[in-house]
Short mmCIF file of C-alpha atoms in Angstrom, two decimals:
data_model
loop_
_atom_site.label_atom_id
_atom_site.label_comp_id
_atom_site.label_asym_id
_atom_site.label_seq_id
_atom_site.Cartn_x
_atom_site.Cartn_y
_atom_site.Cartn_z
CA UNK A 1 32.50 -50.49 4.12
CA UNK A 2 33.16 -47.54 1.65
CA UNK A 3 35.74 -44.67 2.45
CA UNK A 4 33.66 -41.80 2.32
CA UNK A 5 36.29 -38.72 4.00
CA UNK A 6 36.51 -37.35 0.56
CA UNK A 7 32.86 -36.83 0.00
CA UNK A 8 32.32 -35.20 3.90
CA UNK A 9 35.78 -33.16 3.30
CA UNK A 10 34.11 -31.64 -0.11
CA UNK A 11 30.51 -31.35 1.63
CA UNK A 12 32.02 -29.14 4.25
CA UNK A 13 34.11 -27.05 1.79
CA UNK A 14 30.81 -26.19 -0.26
CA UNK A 15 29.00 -25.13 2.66
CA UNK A 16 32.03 -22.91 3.87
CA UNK A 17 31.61 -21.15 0.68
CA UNK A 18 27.68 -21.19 0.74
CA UNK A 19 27.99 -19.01 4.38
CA UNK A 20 30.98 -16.96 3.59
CA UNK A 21 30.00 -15.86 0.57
CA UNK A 22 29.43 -12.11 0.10
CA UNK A 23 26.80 -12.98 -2.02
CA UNK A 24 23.49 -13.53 -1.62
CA UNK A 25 22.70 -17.98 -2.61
CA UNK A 26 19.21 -19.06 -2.49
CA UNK A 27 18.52 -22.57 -4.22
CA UNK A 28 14.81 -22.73 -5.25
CA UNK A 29 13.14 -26.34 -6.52
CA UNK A 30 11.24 -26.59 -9.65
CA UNK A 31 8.34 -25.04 -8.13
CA UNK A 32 10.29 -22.40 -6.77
CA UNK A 33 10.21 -23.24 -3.31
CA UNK A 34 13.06 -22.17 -1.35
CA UNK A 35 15.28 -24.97 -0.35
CA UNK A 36 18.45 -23.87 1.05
CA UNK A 37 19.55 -20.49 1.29
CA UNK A 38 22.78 -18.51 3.08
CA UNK A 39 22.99 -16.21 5.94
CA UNK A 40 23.87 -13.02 3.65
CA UNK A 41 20.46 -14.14 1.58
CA UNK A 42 18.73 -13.46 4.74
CA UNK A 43 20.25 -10.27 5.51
CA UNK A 44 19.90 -9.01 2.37
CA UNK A 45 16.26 -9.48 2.28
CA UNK A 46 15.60 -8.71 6.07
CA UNK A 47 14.30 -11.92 6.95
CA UNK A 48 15.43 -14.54 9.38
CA UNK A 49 16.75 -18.05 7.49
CA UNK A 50 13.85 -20.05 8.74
CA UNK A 51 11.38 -17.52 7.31
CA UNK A 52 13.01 -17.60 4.11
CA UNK A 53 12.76 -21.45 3.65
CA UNK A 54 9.89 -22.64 1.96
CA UNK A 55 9.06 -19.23 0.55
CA UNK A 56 8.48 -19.37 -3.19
CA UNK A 57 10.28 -17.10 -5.67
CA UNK A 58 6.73 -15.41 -6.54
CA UNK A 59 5.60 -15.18 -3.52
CA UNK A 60 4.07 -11.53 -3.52
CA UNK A 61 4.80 -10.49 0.02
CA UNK A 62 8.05 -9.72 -1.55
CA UNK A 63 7.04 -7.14 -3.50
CA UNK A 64 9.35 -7.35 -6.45
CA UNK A 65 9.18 -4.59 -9.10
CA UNK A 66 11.58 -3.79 -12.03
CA UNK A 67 13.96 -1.62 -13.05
CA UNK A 68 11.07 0.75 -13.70
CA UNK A 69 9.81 0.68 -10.55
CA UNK A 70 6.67 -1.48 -12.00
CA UNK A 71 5.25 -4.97 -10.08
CA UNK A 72 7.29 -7.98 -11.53
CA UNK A 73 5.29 -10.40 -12.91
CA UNK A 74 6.40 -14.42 -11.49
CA UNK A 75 7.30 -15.40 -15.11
CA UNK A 76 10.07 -12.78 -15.00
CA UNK A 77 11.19 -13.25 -11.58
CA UNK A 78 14.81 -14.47 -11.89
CA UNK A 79 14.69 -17.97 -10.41
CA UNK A 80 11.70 -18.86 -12.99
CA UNK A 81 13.41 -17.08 -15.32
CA UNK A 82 16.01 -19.59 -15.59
CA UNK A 83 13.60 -22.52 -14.94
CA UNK A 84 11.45 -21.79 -17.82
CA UNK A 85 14.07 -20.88 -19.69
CA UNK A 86 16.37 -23.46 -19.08
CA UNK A 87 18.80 -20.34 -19.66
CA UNK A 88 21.09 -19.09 -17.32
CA UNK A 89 20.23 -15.17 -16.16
CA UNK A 90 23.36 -12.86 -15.62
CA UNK A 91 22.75 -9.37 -14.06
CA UNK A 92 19.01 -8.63 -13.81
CA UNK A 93 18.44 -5.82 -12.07
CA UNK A 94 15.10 -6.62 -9.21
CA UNK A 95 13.73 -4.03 -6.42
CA UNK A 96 12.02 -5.62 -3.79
CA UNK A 97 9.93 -2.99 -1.84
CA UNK A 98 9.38 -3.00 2.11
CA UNK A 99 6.54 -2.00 4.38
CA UNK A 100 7.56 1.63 3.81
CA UNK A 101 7.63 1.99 0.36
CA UNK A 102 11.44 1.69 0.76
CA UNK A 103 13.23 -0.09 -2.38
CA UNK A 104 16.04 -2.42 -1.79
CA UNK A 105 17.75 -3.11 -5.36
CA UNK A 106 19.60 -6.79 -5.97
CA UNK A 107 21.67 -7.26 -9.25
CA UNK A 108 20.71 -10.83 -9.48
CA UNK A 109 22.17 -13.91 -11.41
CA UNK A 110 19.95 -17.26 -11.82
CA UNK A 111 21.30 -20.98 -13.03
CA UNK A 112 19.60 -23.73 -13.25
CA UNK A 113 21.26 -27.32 -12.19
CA UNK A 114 20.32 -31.00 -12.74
CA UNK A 115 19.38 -33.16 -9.25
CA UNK A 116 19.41 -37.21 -10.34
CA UNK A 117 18.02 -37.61 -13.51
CA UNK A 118 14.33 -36.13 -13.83
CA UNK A 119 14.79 -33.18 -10.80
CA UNK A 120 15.74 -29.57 -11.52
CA UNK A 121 16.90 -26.83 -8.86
CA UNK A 122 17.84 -23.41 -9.45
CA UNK A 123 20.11 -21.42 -7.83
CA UNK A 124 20.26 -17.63 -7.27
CA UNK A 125 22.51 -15.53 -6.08
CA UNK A 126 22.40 -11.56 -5.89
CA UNK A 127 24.26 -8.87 -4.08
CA UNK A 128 22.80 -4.96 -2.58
CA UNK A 129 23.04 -2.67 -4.94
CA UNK A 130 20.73 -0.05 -3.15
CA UNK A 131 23.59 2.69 -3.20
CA UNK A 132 24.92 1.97 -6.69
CA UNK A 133 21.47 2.46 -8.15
CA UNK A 134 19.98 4.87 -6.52
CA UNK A 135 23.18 7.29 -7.50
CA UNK A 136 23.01 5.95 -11.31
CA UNK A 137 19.22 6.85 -11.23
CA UNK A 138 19.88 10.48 -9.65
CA UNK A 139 22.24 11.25 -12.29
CA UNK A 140 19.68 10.28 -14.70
CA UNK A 141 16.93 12.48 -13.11
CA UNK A 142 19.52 15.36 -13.36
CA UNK A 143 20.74 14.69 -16.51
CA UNK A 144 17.07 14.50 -17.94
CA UNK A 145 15.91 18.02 -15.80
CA UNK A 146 19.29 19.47 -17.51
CA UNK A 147 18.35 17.92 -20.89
CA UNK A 148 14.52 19.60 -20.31
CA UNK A 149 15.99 23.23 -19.35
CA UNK A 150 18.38 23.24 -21.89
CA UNK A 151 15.76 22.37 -24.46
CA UNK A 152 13.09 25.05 -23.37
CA UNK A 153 15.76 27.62 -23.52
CA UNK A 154 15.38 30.16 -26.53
CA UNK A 155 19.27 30.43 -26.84
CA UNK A 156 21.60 27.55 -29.22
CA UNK A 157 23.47 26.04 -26.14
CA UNK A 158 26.12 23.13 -27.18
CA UNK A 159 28.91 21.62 -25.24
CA UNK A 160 31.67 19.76 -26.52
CA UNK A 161 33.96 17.45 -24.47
CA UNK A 162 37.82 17.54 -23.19
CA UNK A 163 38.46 16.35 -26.82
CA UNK A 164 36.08 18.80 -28.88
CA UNK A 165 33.05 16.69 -29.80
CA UNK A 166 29.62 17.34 -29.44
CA UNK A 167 27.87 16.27 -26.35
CA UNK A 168 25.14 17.86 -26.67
CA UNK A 169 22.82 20.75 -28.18
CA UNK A 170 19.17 21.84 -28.00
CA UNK A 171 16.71 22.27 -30.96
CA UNK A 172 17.49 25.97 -30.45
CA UNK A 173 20.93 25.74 -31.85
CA UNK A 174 20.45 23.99 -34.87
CA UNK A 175 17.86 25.76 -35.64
CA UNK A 176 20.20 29.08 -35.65
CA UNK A 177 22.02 27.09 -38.21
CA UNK A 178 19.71 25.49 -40.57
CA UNK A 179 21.54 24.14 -42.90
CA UNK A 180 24.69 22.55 -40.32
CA UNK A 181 21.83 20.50 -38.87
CA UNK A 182 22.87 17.42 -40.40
CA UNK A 183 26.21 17.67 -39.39
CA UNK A 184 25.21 18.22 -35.90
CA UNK A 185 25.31 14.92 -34.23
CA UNK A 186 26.49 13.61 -30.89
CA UNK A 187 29.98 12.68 -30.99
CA UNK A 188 31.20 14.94 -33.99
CA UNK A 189 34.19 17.40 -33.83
CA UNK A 190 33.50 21.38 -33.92
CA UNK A 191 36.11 21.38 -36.42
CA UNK A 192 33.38 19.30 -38.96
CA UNK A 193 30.77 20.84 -37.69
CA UNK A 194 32.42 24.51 -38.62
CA UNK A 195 33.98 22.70 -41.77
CA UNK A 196 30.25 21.82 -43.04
CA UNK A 197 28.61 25.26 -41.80
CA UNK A 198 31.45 26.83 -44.22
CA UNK A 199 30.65 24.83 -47.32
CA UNK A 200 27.08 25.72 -46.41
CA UNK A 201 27.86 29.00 -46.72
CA UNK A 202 26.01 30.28 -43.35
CA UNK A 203 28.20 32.40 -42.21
CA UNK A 204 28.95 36.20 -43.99
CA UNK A 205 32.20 36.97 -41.52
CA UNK A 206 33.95 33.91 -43.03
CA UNK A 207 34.37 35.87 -46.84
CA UNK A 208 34.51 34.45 -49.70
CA UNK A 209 37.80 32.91 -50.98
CA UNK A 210 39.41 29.54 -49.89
CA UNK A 211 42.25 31.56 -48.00
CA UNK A 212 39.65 33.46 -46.53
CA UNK A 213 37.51 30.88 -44.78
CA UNK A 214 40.56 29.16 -44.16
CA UNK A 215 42.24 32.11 -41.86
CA UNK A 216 38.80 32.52 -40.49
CA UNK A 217 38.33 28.79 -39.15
CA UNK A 218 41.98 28.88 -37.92
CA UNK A 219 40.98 32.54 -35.32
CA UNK A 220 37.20 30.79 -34.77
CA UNK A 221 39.17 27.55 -33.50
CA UNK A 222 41.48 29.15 -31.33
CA UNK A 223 38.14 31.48 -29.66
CA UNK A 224 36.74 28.37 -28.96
CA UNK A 225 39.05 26.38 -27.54
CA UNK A 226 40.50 29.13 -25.76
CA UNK A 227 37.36 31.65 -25.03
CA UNK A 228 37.44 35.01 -23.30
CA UNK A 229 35.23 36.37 -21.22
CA UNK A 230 33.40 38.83 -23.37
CA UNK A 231 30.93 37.87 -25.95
CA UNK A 232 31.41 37.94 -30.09
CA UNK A 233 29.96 38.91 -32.30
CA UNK A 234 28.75 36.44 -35.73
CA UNK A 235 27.29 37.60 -38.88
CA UNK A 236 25.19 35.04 -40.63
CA UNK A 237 24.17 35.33 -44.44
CA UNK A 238 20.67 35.73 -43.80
CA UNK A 239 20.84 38.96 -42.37
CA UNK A 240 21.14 37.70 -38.45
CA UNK A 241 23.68 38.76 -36.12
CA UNK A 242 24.62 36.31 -33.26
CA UNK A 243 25.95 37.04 -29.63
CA UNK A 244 28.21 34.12 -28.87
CA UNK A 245 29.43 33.20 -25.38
CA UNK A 246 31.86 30.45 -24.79
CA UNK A 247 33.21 29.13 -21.30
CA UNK A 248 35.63 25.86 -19.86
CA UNK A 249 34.51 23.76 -17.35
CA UNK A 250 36.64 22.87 -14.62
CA UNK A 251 36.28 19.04 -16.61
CA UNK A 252 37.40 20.75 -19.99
CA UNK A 253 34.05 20.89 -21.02
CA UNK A 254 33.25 23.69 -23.13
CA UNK A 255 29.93 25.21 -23.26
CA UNK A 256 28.80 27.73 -25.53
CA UNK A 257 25.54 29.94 -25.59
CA UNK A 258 24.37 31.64 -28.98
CA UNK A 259 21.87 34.54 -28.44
CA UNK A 260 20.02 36.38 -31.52
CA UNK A 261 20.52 39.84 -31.22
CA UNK A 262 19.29 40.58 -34.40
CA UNK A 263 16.79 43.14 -33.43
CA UNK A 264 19.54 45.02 -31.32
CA UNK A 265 22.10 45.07 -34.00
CA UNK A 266 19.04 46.76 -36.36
CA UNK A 267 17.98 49.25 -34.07
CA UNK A 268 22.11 50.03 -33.55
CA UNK A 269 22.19 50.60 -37.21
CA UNK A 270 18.43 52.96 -37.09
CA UNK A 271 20.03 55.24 -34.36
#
């Protein structure tokens, strides 16, 4: 006779975690058959437990897709994933589509585990995270519909964040300042940016000395980080005049809009 309390006492502590988990656990065998699974598995994927079992991984009444939205092909299904890979998976991101054209998405993790000595099983386990991705993919459909009017805009338009750098600018802007493109990049100060247009020499209201440009960056720096509500005015060497408007966000964001008024200031100058 062997004492075996131990071993049941364990058993029945795994399988209290299996069913409370908030998670998700489906354990597939190497053919991806579904073995064993949890209640919140079920729920997740709106089936009962007994419909679940025996259901392979690539079984296409699921109707996985991607991240993109496109059909997931079996090899990269999570659970075969792993098995192929003899890799462990950590965060893929899986929609599986209903009857409606509905799209549930599961952040999903994937291990595989030794049974005996010549049997493999994998488990999976994945959690809903419907609401979390359908918000991160609305921001990106309004950042890129932002990104696309801002770009079709005949006006420079940059903004700079809470601590001055660039977060973005359209093709418009740098090409009002030709030769500050370079220095136009995502993440650098106005400060440089104005810095480099100076040595450029862009800009005919700066003047010529050191002291000059100097006193001139200082009163452009304070405009900008403290802008009023009417427009300035901004000479450039080439001849062009630019109408600059500058506003804070309720964020700290600061957004500024540079118009060509070129023509206006020449037709000023005729009358």
């Amino acid at each position: 006779e062997n004492d075996i309390t131990d071993l049941i006492d364990d058993k029945t502590r795994k399988d209290a975690i299996f069913e409370n988990a908030t998670a998700g656990i489906v354990i597939h065998d190497e053919s991806g058959a579904t073995i064993d699974c949890n209640f919140e598995a079920a729920r997740i994927l709106g089936v009962t437990t007994d419909q679940l079992l025996g259901r392979t991984a690539m079984d296409p009444a699921w109707h996985l897709v991607d991240d993109h939205g496109a059909p997931l092909s079996a090899e990269n299904v999570p659970a075969m994933r792993a098995l192929n890979g003899k890799e462990p998976v950590r965060n893929q991101i899986v929609g599986v589509r209903d009857g409606s054209g509905q799209t549930r998405w599961l952040r999903a993790n994937a291990q595989v585990f030794a049974v005996g000595t010549d049997k493999s099983q994998v488990l999976v386990s994945f959690s809903d995270v419907t609401e979390e991705e359908n918000a991160r993919r609305d921001v990106e459909t309004a950042r890129e519909l932002l990104s696309t009017i801002i770009e079709t805009m005949p006006d420079g338009v940059a903004a700079f964040d809470q601590d001055d750098r660039l977060l973005l600018c359209n093709s418009a802007y740098k090409q009002i300042y030709p030769r500050t493109a370079p220095a136009m990049h995502i993440g650098a100060s106005f400060e440089s940016i104005l810095r480099y247009c100076l040595q450029q020499g862009e800009i005919l209201d700066a003047g010529q000395s050191d002291v000059e440009r100097e006193a001139w960056l200082r009163d452009r720096m304070q405009q900008h980080l403290h802008p009023k509500a009417e427009p300035s005015l901004q000479r450039l060497n080439d001849g062009r005049w630019l109408q600059i408007r500058e506003r804070v966000s309720p964020s700290g964001v600061i957004v500024g809009v540079r118009s060509d008024i070129t023509a206006l200031k020449q037709a000023e100058q005729k009358v």
